[in-house]
């Protein structure tokens, strides 16, 4: 039986950690807050620092907001690196920079510690249902070792390649999701401005080639204006910033991504940063005068 550590008990991390606690294995948790106390009540073990998590656990899972957060938790004072010993494994399920990921992996491998980047897609619903898509970068050995735990949290689990490749796949995923949400928002705004019943427009489109999971789920959220996250616009904007930074380093043009990033900037400016990314339709409404 593995002893597991889990750091990052946010909207996504809480249900993910819950699935691991439910296995009956020892799961060490850092920074328990009132909203995550239920994990301790169900058998999780609260500890005082990231260092303590790493010292007690054999496999340490991270689910944090951004690259600087992962770097701080790994290498800051009382961080994970201070508690690691040879033979342990770090699985970073955050969505962060592929370039930084390669550096983090190199630093930990120098200590004899395995590292797997394993970012996820599927949002809060996928996390709650243990149905996340998980994109992995790392050695065959680390992937094989991590797989039984990943299978407790996700269903579509792919070993993409070496360290950083999982994060690259996640950035590509976020480009597609962001642009598609923008397309759905623009299409529904067009239909609304034209005077059509956008619920029936969505229903018609679901039977054609425009059908997609995003039109199904996020299109309905746009119609109902149910914008509780979900996945926050602020975090999706961060992911598109990762794409922009990588594109700059590669002298690569990502014009549609840049446009979607600017629309998300506008959403944050309108006070929508902590709403679900389906709230992007509110930006189109503000631009076109199609808001209710």
PDB file of C-alpha atoms in Angstrom:
ATOM      1  CA  UNK A   1       0.000   0.000   0.000  1.00  0.00           C
ATOM      2  CA  UNK A   2       1.399   3.390  -1.039  1.00  0.00           C
ATOM      3  CA  UNK A   3       1.397   6.359   1.291  1.00  0.00           C
ATOM      4  CA  UNK A   4       0.186   9.347  -0.718  1.00  0.00           C
ATOM      5  CA  UNK A   5       0.559  13.091  -0.283  1.00  0.00           C
ATOM      6  CA  UNK A   6      -1.808  15.602  -1.855  1.00  0.00           C
ATOM      7  CA  UNK A   7      -1.182  19.350  -1.978  1.00  0.00           C
ATOM      8  CA  UNK A   8      -3.654  21.745  -3.575  1.00  0.00           C
ATOM      9  CA  UNK A   9      -7.156  21.379  -2.184  1.00  0.00           C
ATOM     10  CA  UNK A  10      -9.011  23.819  -4.410  1.00  0.00           C
ATOM     11  CA  UNK A  11     -12.118  23.318  -6.526  1.00  0.00           C
ATOM     12  CA  UNK A  12     -10.453  20.557  -8.536  1.00  0.00           C
ATOM     13  CA  UNK A  13      -8.102  19.204  -5.898  1.00  0.00           C
ATOM     14  CA  UNK A  14     -10.713  18.449  -3.250  1.00  0.00           C
ATOM     15  CA  UNK A  15     -12.677  15.844  -5.231  1.00  0.00           C
ATOM     16  CA  UNK A  16      -9.467  14.396  -6.654  1.00  0.00           C
ATOM     17  CA  UNK A  17      -8.033  13.944  -3.164  1.00  0.00           C
ATOM     18  CA  UNK A  18     -11.357  12.519  -2.018  1.00  0.00           C
ATOM     19  CA  UNK A  19     -11.087   9.698  -4.549  1.00  0.00           C
ATOM     20  CA  UNK A  20      -7.649   8.828  -3.184  1.00  0.00           C
ATOM     21  CA  UNK A  21      -8.834   8.952   0.438  1.00  0.00           C
ATOM     22  CA  UNK A  22     -11.659   6.602  -0.541  1.00  0.00           C
ATOM     23  CA  UNK A  23      -9.133   3.915  -1.499  1.00  0.00           C
ATOM     24  CA  UNK A  24      -8.299   3.431   2.171  1.00  0.00           C
ATOM     25  CA  UNK A  25      -4.642   4.287   1.645  1.00  0.00           C
ATOM     26  CA  UNK A  26      -2.970   6.837   3.886  1.00  0.00           C
ATOM     27  CA  UNK A  27      -3.325  10.263   2.288  1.00  0.00           C
ATOM     28  CA  UNK A  28      -1.412  13.166   3.851  1.00  0.00           C
ATOM     29  CA  UNK A  29      -2.942  16.597   3.229  1.00  0.00           C
ATOM     30  CA  UNK A  30      -1.515  20.091   3.658  1.00  0.00           C
ATOM     31  CA  UNK A  31      -3.447  23.338   4.299  1.00  0.00           C
ATOM     32  CA  UNK A  32      -6.775  21.973   5.410  1.00  0.00           C
ATOM     33  CA  UNK A  33      -9.421  24.721   5.356  1.00  0.00           C
ATOM     34  CA  UNK A  34     -13.077  24.571   6.399  1.00  0.00           C
ATOM     35  CA  UNK A  35     -14.139  23.599   2.879  1.00  0.00           C
ATOM     36  CA  UNK A  36     -11.653  20.692   2.843  1.00  0.00           C
ATOM     37  CA  UNK A  37     -12.176  19.488   6.434  1.00  0.00           C
ATOM     38  CA  UNK A  38     -14.441  16.735   5.103  1.00  0.00           C
ATOM     39  CA  UNK A  39     -11.354  15.027   3.679  1.00  0.00           C
ATOM     40  CA  UNK A  40      -9.956  14.602   7.188  1.00  0.00           C
ATOM     41  CA  UNK A  41     -13.341  13.461   8.438  1.00  0.00           C
ATOM     42  CA  UNK A  42     -13.274  10.763   5.758  1.00  0.00           C
ATOM     43  CA  UNK A  43      -9.811   9.515   6.695  1.00  0.00           C
ATOM     44  CA  UNK A  44      -7.265  11.942   5.264  1.00  0.00           C
ATOM     45  CA  UNK A  45      -4.387  12.961   7.523  1.00  0.00           C
ATOM     46  CA  UNK A  46      -3.638  16.671   8.016  1.00  0.00           C
ATOM     47  CA  UNK A  47       0.026  17.709   8.260  1.00  0.00           C
ATOM     48  CA  UNK A  48       1.671  21.053   8.890  1.00  0.00           C
ATOM     49  CA  UNK A  49       3.787  21.674   5.793  1.00  0.00           C
ATOM     50  CA  UNK A  50       4.579  20.579   2.256  1.00  0.00           C
ATOM     51  CA  UNK A  51       7.859  19.258   3.622  1.00  0.00           C
ATOM     52  CA  UNK A  52       5.968  17.019   6.053  1.00  0.00           C
ATOM     53  CA  UNK A  53       3.793  15.695   3.227  1.00  0.00           C
ATOM     54  CA  UNK A  54       6.886  14.730   1.234  1.00  0.00           C
ATOM     55  CA  UNK A  55       8.626  13.210   4.250  1.00  0.00           C
ATOM     56  CA  UNK A  56       5.670  10.956   5.081  1.00  0.00           C
ATOM     57  CA  UNK A  57       4.430  10.007   1.592  1.00  0.00           C
ATOM     58  CA  UNK A  58       5.969   7.871  -1.139  1.00  0.00           C
ATOM     59  CA  UNK A  59       4.016   9.544  -3.947  1.00  0.00           C
ATOM     60  CA  UNK A  60       3.241  13.264  -3.751  1.00  0.00           C
ATOM     61  CA  UNK A  61       0.488  14.764  -5.922  1.00  0.00           C
ATOM     62  CA  UNK A  62       0.287  18.490  -6.644  1.00  0.00           C
ATOM     63  CA  UNK A  63      -2.800  20.308  -7.961  1.00  0.00           C
ATOM     64  CA  UNK A  64      -1.952  24.021  -7.876  1.00  0.00           C
ATOM     65  CA  UNK A  65      -3.026  27.124  -9.817  1.00  0.00           C
ATOM     66  CA  UNK A  66       0.101  28.280 -11.673  1.00  0.00           C
ATOM     67  CA  UNK A  67       3.819  27.812 -12.328  1.00  0.00           C
ATOM     68  CA  UNK A  68       5.047  30.049  -9.463  1.00  0.00           C
ATOM     69  CA  UNK A  69       2.798  28.154  -7.022  1.00  0.00           C
ATOM     70  CA  UNK A  70       4.304  24.812  -8.045  1.00  0.00           C
ATOM     71  CA  UNK A  71       7.839  26.192  -7.821  1.00  0.00           C
ATOM     72  CA  UNK A  72       7.180  27.593  -4.339  1.00  0.00           C
ATOM     73  CA  UNK A  73       5.590  24.405  -3.023  1.00  0.00           C
ATOM     74  CA  UNK A  74       8.380  22.272  -4.461  1.00  0.00           C
ATOM     75  CA  UNK A  75      11.453  24.361  -3.733  1.00  0.00           C
ATOM     76  CA  UNK A  76      10.461  27.061  -1.227  1.00  0.00           C
ATOM     77  CA  UNK A  77      11.135  27.039   2.498  1.00  0.00           C
ATOM     78  CA  UNK A  78       9.567  23.937   4.080  1.00  0.00           C
ATOM     79  CA  UNK A  79       8.735  22.792   0.571  1.00  0.00           C
ATOM     80  CA  UNK A  80       8.363  19.344  -0.884  1.00  0.00           C
ATOM     81  CA  UNK A  81      12.002  19.057  -1.995  1.00  0.00           C
ATOM     82  CA  UNK A  82      13.187  19.356   1.607  1.00  0.00           C
ATOM     83  CA  UNK A  83      11.210  16.266   2.602  1.00  0.00           C
ATOM     84  CA  UNK A  84      12.001  14.070  -0.378  1.00  0.00           C
ATOM     85  CA  UNK A  85      14.318  11.095  -0.349  1.00  0.00           C
ATOM     86  CA  UNK A  86      15.548   8.894  -3.161  1.00  0.00           C
ATOM     87  CA  UNK A  87      12.946   6.667  -4.772  1.00  0.00           C
ATOM     88  CA  UNK A  88       9.910   8.881  -4.190  1.00  0.00           C
ATOM     89  CA  UNK A  89       7.676  10.181  -6.974  1.00  0.00           C
ATOM     90  CA  UNK A  90       6.158  13.622  -7.547  1.00  0.00           C
ATOM     91  CA  UNK A  91       3.087  13.840  -9.791  1.00  0.00           C
ATOM     92  CA  UNK A  92       2.249  17.403 -10.792  1.00  0.00           C
ATOM     93  CA  UNK A  93      -1.355  17.571 -12.032  1.00  0.00           C
ATOM     94  CA  UNK A  94      -1.355  21.376 -12.214  1.00  0.00           C
ATOM     95  CA  UNK A  95      -1.458  23.167 -15.561  1.00  0.00           C
ATOM     96  CA  UNK A  96       1.835  25.030 -15.801  1.00  0.00           C
ATOM     97  CA  UNK A  97       4.680  25.967 -18.151  1.00  0.00           C
ATOM     98  CA  UNK A  98       6.153  23.040 -20.107  1.00  0.00           C
ATOM     99  CA  UNK A  99       9.550  24.744 -19.969  1.00  0.00           C
ATOM    100  CA  UNK A 100       9.477  25.144 -16.182  1.00  0.00           C
ATOM    101  CA  UNK A 101       8.233  21.570 -15.857  1.00  0.00           C
ATOM    102  CA  UNK A 102      11.363  20.248 -17.547  1.00  0.00           C
ATOM    103  CA  UNK A 103      13.511  22.273 -15.142  1.00  0.00           C
ATOM    104  CA  UNK A 104      11.575  21.053 -12.086  1.00  0.00           C
ATOM    105  CA  UNK A 105      11.909  17.453 -13.263  1.00  0.00           C
ATOM    106  CA  UNK A 106      15.668  17.810 -13.750  1.00  0.00           C
ATOM    107  CA  UNK A 107      16.121  19.248 -10.261  1.00  0.00           C
ATOM    108  CA  UNK A 108      14.191  16.415  -8.634  1.00  0.00           C
ATOM    109  CA  UNK A 109      15.753  13.667 -10.730  1.00  0.00           C
ATOM    110  CA  UNK A 110      19.126  14.908  -9.476  1.00  0.00           C
ATOM    111  CA  UNK A 111      17.890  13.888  -6.007  1.00  0.00           C
ATOM    112  CA  UNK A 112      16.885  10.446  -7.258  1.00  0.00           C
ATOM    113  CA  UNK A 113      13.195  11.390  -7.264  1.00  0.00           C
ATOM    114  CA  UNK A 114      10.805  10.585 -10.115  1.00  0.00           C
ATOM    115  CA  UNK A 115       8.661  13.293 -11.705  1.00  0.00           C
ATOM    116  CA  UNK A 116       5.540  13.006 -13.826  1.00  0.00           C
ATOM    117  CA  UNK A 117       3.675  15.992 -15.239  1.00  0.00           C
ATOM    118  CA  UNK A 118       0.039  14.912 -15.478  1.00  0.00           C
ATOM    119  CA  UNK A 119      -2.249  17.905 -16.127  1.00  0.00           C
ATOM    120  CA  UNK A 120      -5.949  17.244 -16.442  1.00  0.00           C
ATOM    121  CA  UNK A 121      -8.977  18.267 -18.461  1.00  0.00           C
ATOM    122  CA  UNK A 122     -12.614  17.787 -17.564  1.00  0.00           C
ATOM    123  CA  UNK A 123     -13.260  20.511 -15.023  1.00  0.00           C
ATOM    124  CA  UNK A 124     -14.942  20.160 -11.668  1.00  0.00           C
ATOM    125  CA  UNK A 125     -17.513  17.719 -13.063  1.00  0.00           C
ATOM    126  CA  UNK A 126     -14.778  15.429 -14.324  1.00  0.00           C
ATOM    127  CA  UNK A 127     -12.940  15.691 -11.017  1.00  0.00           C
ATOM    128  CA  UNK A 128     -16.050  14.798  -9.004  1.00  0.00           C
ATOM    129  CA  UNK A 129     -16.858  11.844 -11.259  1.00  0.00           C
ATOM    130  CA  UNK A 130     -13.275  10.533 -11.449  1.00  0.00           C
ATOM    131  CA  UNK A 131     -13.591  11.000 -15.202  1.00  0.00           C
ATOM    132  CA  UNK A 132     -10.728  13.397 -15.909  1.00  0.00           C
ATOM    133  CA  UNK A 133      -8.624  13.270 -19.047  1.00  0.00           C
ATOM    134  CA  UNK A 134      -5.005  13.071 -17.899  1.00  0.00           C
ATOM    135  CA  UNK A 135      -2.025  13.898 -20.138  1.00  0.00           C
ATOM    136  CA  UNK A 136       1.281  12.553 -18.828  1.00  0.00           C
ATOM    137  CA  UNK A 137       4.905  13.427 -19.424  1.00  0.00           C
ATOM    138  CA  UNK A 138       7.739  11.419 -17.877  1.00  0.00           C
ATOM    139  CA  UNK A 139       9.592   8.133 -18.000  1.00  0.00           C
ATOM    140  CA  UNK A 140       7.866   4.826 -18.682  1.00  0.00           C
ATOM    141  CA  UNK A 141       8.786   3.728 -15.166  1.00  0.00           C
ATOM    142  CA  UNK A 142       7.238   6.784 -13.494  1.00  0.00           C
ATOM    143  CA  UNK A 143       4.106   6.556 -15.630  1.00  0.00           C
ATOM    144  CA  UNK A 144       3.628   2.875 -14.800  1.00  0.00           C
ATOM    145  CA  UNK A 145       4.089   3.578 -11.106  1.00  0.00           C
ATOM    146  CA  UNK A 146       1.626   6.475 -11.160  1.00  0.00           C
ATOM    147  CA  UNK A 147      -1.039   4.803 -13.286  1.00  0.00           C
ATOM    148  CA  UNK A 148      -2.973   3.019 -10.482  1.00  0.00           C
ATOM    149  CA  UNK A 149      -3.425   6.354  -8.691  1.00  0.00           C
ATOM    150  CA  UNK A 150      -4.295   8.229 -11.867  1.00  0.00           C
ATOM    151  CA  UNK A 151      -6.967   5.633 -12.614  1.00  0.00           C
ATOM    152  CA  UNK A 152      -8.698   6.625  -9.353  1.00  0.00           C
ATOM    153  CA  UNK A 153      -9.100  10.164 -10.682  1.00  0.00           C
ATOM    154  CA  UNK A 154      -9.480   9.834 -14.442  1.00  0.00           C
ATOM    155  CA  UNK A 155     -10.497   7.631 -17.341  1.00  0.00           C
ATOM    156  CA  UNK A 156      -8.704   8.809 -20.482  1.00  0.00           C
ATOM    157  CA  UNK A 157      -5.051   8.598 -19.398  1.00  0.00           C
ATOM    158  CA  UNK A 158      -2.348   9.005 -22.046  1.00  0.00           C
ATOM    159  CA  UNK A 159       1.428   8.811 -21.711  1.00  0.00           C
ATOM    160  CA  UNK A 160       2.305  11.533 -24.217  1.00  0.00           C
ATOM    161  CA  UNK A 161       6.089  11.441 -23.889  1.00  0.00           C
ATOM    162  CA  UNK A 162       8.932  12.859 -21.813  1.00  0.00           C
ATOM    163  CA  UNK A 163       8.702  15.444 -19.022  1.00  0.00           C
ATOM    164  CA  UNK A 164       6.982  18.567 -20.321  1.00  0.00           C
ATOM    165  CA  UNK A 165       5.034  16.757 -23.037  1.00  0.00           C
ATOM    166  CA  UNK A 166       2.023  16.320 -20.758  1.00  0.00           C
ATOM    167  CA  UNK A 167       1.965  20.066 -20.145  1.00  0.00           C
ATOM    168  CA  UNK A 168       2.359  20.718 -23.872  1.00  0.00           C
ATOM    169  CA  UNK A 169      -0.689  18.535 -24.542  1.00  0.00           C
ATOM    170  CA  UNK A 170      -2.653  20.431 -21.893  1.00  0.00           C
ATOM    171  CA  UNK A 171      -1.777  23.794 -23.437  1.00  0.00           C
ATOM    172  CA  UNK A 172      -2.957  22.453 -26.810  1.00  0.00           C
ATOM    173  CA  UNK A 173      -6.159  21.274 -25.134  1.00  0.00           C
ATOM    174  CA  UNK A 174      -6.755  24.716 -23.643  1.00  0.00           C
ATOM    175  CA  UNK A 175      -6.247  26.370 -27.012  1.00  0.00           C
ATOM    176  CA  UNK A 176      -8.947  24.164 -28.545  1.00  0.00           C
ATOM    177  CA  UNK A 177     -11.332  24.564 -25.605  1.00  0.00           C
ATOM    178  CA  UNK A 178     -10.864  28.337 -25.398  1.00  0.00           C
ATOM    179  CA  UNK A 179     -11.337  28.916 -29.114  1.00  0.00           C
ATOM    180  CA  UNK A 180     -14.379  26.626 -29.208  1.00  0.00           C
ATOM    181  CA  UNK A 181     -16.021  28.377 -26.251  1.00  0.00           C
ATOM    182  CA  UNK A 182     -15.418  31.647 -28.066  1.00  0.00           C
ATOM    183  CA  UNK A 183     -16.986  30.240 -31.234  1.00  0.00           C
ATOM    184  CA  UNK A 184     -20.067  28.986 -29.374  1.00  0.00           C
ATOM    185  CA  UNK A 185     -20.416  32.310 -27.562  1.00  0.00           C
ATOM    186  CA  UNK A 186     -20.130  34.253 -30.815  1.00  0.00           C
ATOM    187  CA  UNK A 187     -22.641  32.018 -32.614  1.00  0.00           C
ATOM    188  CA  UNK A 188     -25.221  32.230 -29.829  1.00  0.00           C
ATOM    189  CA  UNK A 189     -24.764  36.002 -29.606  1.00  0.00           C
ATOM    190  CA  UNK A 190     -25.363  36.211 -33.351  1.00  0.00           C
ATOM    191  CA  UNK A 191     -28.528  34.134 -33.019  1.00  0.00           C
ATOM    192  CA  UNK A 192     -29.780  36.223 -30.109  1.00  0.00           C
ATOM    193  CA  UNK A 193     -29.132  39.515 -31.904  1.00  0.00           C
ATOM    194  CA  UNK A 194     -30.975  38.147 -34.933  1.00  0.00           C
ATOM    195  CA  UNK A 195     -34.033  37.522 -32.756  1.00  0.00           C
ATOM    196  CA  UNK A 196     -33.956  33.712 -32.773  1.00  0.00           C
ATOM    197  CA  UNK A 197     -34.639  31.460 -29.793  1.00  0.00           C
ATOM    198  CA  UNK A 198     -31.070  30.574 -28.857  1.00  0.00           C
ATOM    199  CA  UNK A 199     -32.189  27.462 -27.001  1.00  0.00           C
ATOM    200  CA  UNK A 200     -33.720  26.108 -30.181  1.00  0.00           C
ATOM    201  CA  UNK A 201     -30.709  27.246 -32.225  1.00  0.00           C
ATOM    202  CA  UNK A 202     -28.450  25.256 -29.901  1.00  0.00           C
ATOM    203  CA  UNK A 203     -30.774  22.255 -30.182  1.00  0.00           C
ATOM    204  CA  UNK A 204     -30.622  22.432 -33.987  1.00  0.00           C
ATOM    205  CA  UNK A 205     -26.839  22.752 -34.008  1.00  0.00           C
ATOM    206  CA  UNK A 206     -26.462  19.751 -31.706  1.00  0.00           C
ATOM    207  CA  UNK A 207     -27.866  17.593 -34.511  1.00  0.00           C
ATOM    208  CA  UNK A 208     -25.327  18.778 -37.078  1.00  0.00           C
ATOM    209  CA  UNK A 209     -21.607  18.990 -37.758  1.00  0.00           C
ATOM    210  CA  UNK A 210     -21.254  21.895 -35.300  1.00  0.00           C
ATOM    211  CA  UNK A 211     -22.150  19.564 -32.431  1.00  0.00           C
ATOM    212  CA  UNK A 212     -19.565  19.352 -29.679  1.00  0.00           C
ATOM    213  CA  UNK A 213     -19.279  18.694 -25.975  1.00  0.00           C
ATOM    214  CA  UNK A 214     -18.663  22.409 -25.481  1.00  0.00           C
ATOM    215  CA  UNK A 215     -21.824  23.356 -27.389  1.00  0.00           C
ATOM    216  CA  UNK A 216     -23.702  20.795 -25.309  1.00  0.00           C
ATOM    217  CA  UNK A 217     -22.448  21.776 -21.853  1.00  0.00           C
ATOM    218  CA  UNK A 218     -21.174  25.332 -22.125  1.00  0.00           C
ATOM    219  CA  UNK A 219     -23.798  26.335 -24.661  1.00  0.00           C
ATOM    220  CA  UNK A 220     -26.485  25.416 -22.144  1.00  0.00           C
ATOM    221  CA  UNK A 221     -24.668  27.337 -19.421  1.00  0.00           C
ATOM    222  CA  UNK A 222     -24.589  30.374 -21.682  1.00  0.00           C
ATOM    223  CA  UNK A 223     -28.334  30.122 -22.303  1.00  0.00           C
ATOM    224  CA  UNK A 224     -29.122  29.592 -18.611  1.00  0.00           C
ATOM    225  CA  UNK A 225     -26.473  32.105 -17.479  1.00  0.00           C
ATOM    226  CA  UNK A 226     -25.211  29.616 -14.893  1.00  0.00           C
ATOM    227  CA  UNK A 227     -21.631  30.775 -14.579  1.00  0.00           C
ATOM    228  CA  UNK A 228     -20.539  29.289 -11.265  1.00  0.00           C
ATOM    229  CA  UNK A 229     -17.216  27.510 -11.843  1.00  0.00           C
ATOM    230  CA  UNK A 230     -16.537  25.037 -13.303  1.00  0.00           C
ATOM    231  CA  UNK A 231     -13.294  26.371 -14.601  1.00  0.00           C
ATOM    232  CA  UNK A 232     -12.599  30.023 -13.955  1.00  0.00           C
ATOM    233  CA  UNK A 233     -11.929  32.435 -16.791  1.00  0.00           C
ATOM    234  CA  UNK A 234      -8.928  33.720 -14.833  1.00  0.00           C
ATOM    235  CA  UNK A 235      -7.320  30.265 -14.899  1.00  0.00           C
ATOM    236  CA  UNK A 236      -8.105  29.651 -18.555  1.00  0.00           C
ATOM    237  CA  UNK A 237      -6.546  33.018 -19.384  1.00  0.00           C
ATOM    238  CA  UNK A 238      -3.444  31.845 -17.533  1.00  0.00           C
ATOM    239  CA  UNK A 239      -3.320  28.719 -19.697  1.00  0.00           C
ATOM    240  CA  UNK A 240      -3.554  30.791 -22.877  1.00  0.00           C
ATOM    241  CA  UNK A 241      -0.715  32.929 -21.525  1.00  0.00           C
ATOM    242  CA  UNK A 242       1.345  29.729 -21.328  1.00  0.00           C
ATOM    243  CA  UNK A 243       0.526  29.145 -24.992  1.00  0.00           C
ATOM    244  CA  UNK A 244       1.503  32.709 -25.893  1.00  0.00           C
ATOM    245  CA  UNK A 245       4.790  32.455 -24.015  1.00  0.00           C
ATOM    246  CA  UNK A 246       5.657  29.152 -25.689  1.00  0.00           C
ATOM    247  CA  UNK A 247       4.701  30.534 -29.109  1.00  0.00           C
ATOM    248  CA  UNK A 248       6.993  33.520 -28.598  1.00  0.00           C
ATOM    249  CA  UNK A 249       9.880  31.235 -27.655  1.00  0.00           C
ATOM    250  CA  UNK A 250       9.295  29.188 -30.840  1.00  0.00           C
ATOM    251  CA  UNK A 251       8.636  32.203 -33.125  1.00  0.00           C
ATOM    252  CA  UNK A 252       5.210  30.718 -33.744  1.00  0.00           C
ATOM    253  CA  UNK A 253       2.055  32.648 -34.657  1.00  0.00           C
ATOM    254  CA  UNK A 254      -1.109  31.755 -32.713  1.00  0.00           C
ATOM    255  CA  UNK A 255      -3.468  34.518 -33.906  1.00  0.00           C
ATOM    256  CA  UNK A 256      -6.767  32.916 -32.881  1.00  0.00           C
ATOM    257  CA  UNK A 257      -5.341  32.073 -29.455  1.00  0.00           C
ATOM    258  CA  UNK A 258      -4.211  35.685 -29.042  1.00  0.00           C
ATOM    259  CA  UNK A 259      -7.712  36.929 -29.863  1.00  0.00           C
ATOM    260  CA  UNK A 260      -9.312  34.570 -27.348  1.00  0.00           C
ATOM    261  CA  UNK A 261      -6.796  35.652 -24.736  1.00  0.00           C
ATOM    262  CA  UNK A 262      -7.804  39.281 -25.307  1.00  0.00           C
ATOM    263  CA  UNK A 263     -11.484  38.365 -24.968  1.00  0.00           C
ATOM    264  CA  UNK A 264     -10.643  36.727 -21.643  1.00  0.00           C
ATOM    265  CA  UNK A 265      -8.744  39.859 -20.634  1.00  0.00           C
ATOM    266  CA  UNK A 266     -11.938  41.770 -21.347  1.00  0.00           C
ATOM    267  CA  UNK A 267     -13.941  39.277 -19.281  1.00  0.00           C
ATOM    268  CA  UNK A 268     -11.638  39.804 -16.317  1.00  0.00           C
ATOM    269  CA  UNK A 269     -11.949  43.556 -16.833  1.00  0.00           C
ATOM    270  CA  UNK A 270     -15.731  43.176 -16.657  1.00  0.00           C
ATOM    271  CA  UNK A 271     -15.418  41.438 -13.295  1.00  0.00           C
ATOM    272  CA  UNK A 272     -15.984  37.933 -14.682  1.00  0.00           C
ATOM    273  CA  UNK A 273     -12.569  36.472 -13.867  1.00  0.00           C
ATOM    274  CA  UNK A 274     -13.882  34.086 -11.221  1.00  0.00           C
ATOM    275  CA  UNK A 275     -16.863  32.963 -13.306  1.00  0.00           C
ATOM    276  CA  UNK A 276     -16.908  29.811 -15.404  1.00  0.00           C
ATOM    277  CA  UNK A 277     -15.268  30.233 -18.811  1.00  0.00           C
ATOM    278  CA  UNK A 278     -18.685  29.892 -20.446  1.00  0.00           C
ATOM    279  CA  UNK A 279     -19.273  33.442 -19.157  1.00  0.00           C
ATOM    280  CA  UNK A 280     -17.152  34.566 -22.113  1.00  0.00           C
ATOM    281  CA  UNK A 281     -20.483  35.092 -23.881  1.00  0.00           C
ATOM    282  CA  UNK A 282     -21.001  38.140 -21.655  1.00  0.00           C
ATOM    283  CA  UNK A 283     -18.072  39.814 -23.411  1.00  0.00           C
ATOM    284  CA  UNK A 284     -19.711  39.315 -26.813  1.00  0.00           C
ATOM    285  CA  UNK A 285     -22.934  40.694 -25.375  1.00  0.00           C
ATOM    286  CA  UNK A 286     -21.138  43.763 -24.067  1.00  0.00           C
ATOM    287  CA  UNK A 287     -19.456  44.341 -27.429  1.00  0.00           C
ATOM    288  CA  UNK A 288     -22.617  43.881 -29.502  1.00  0.00           C
ATOM    289  CA  UNK A 289     -25.320  45.255 -27.236  1.00  0.00           C
ATOM    290  CA  UNK A 290     -26.897  41.809 -27.131  1.00  0.00           C
ATOM    291  CA  UNK A 291     -26.875  41.501 -23.348  1.00  0.00           C
ATOM    292  CA  UNK A 292     -30.187  40.933 -21.590  1.00  0.00           C
TER     293      UNK A 292
END
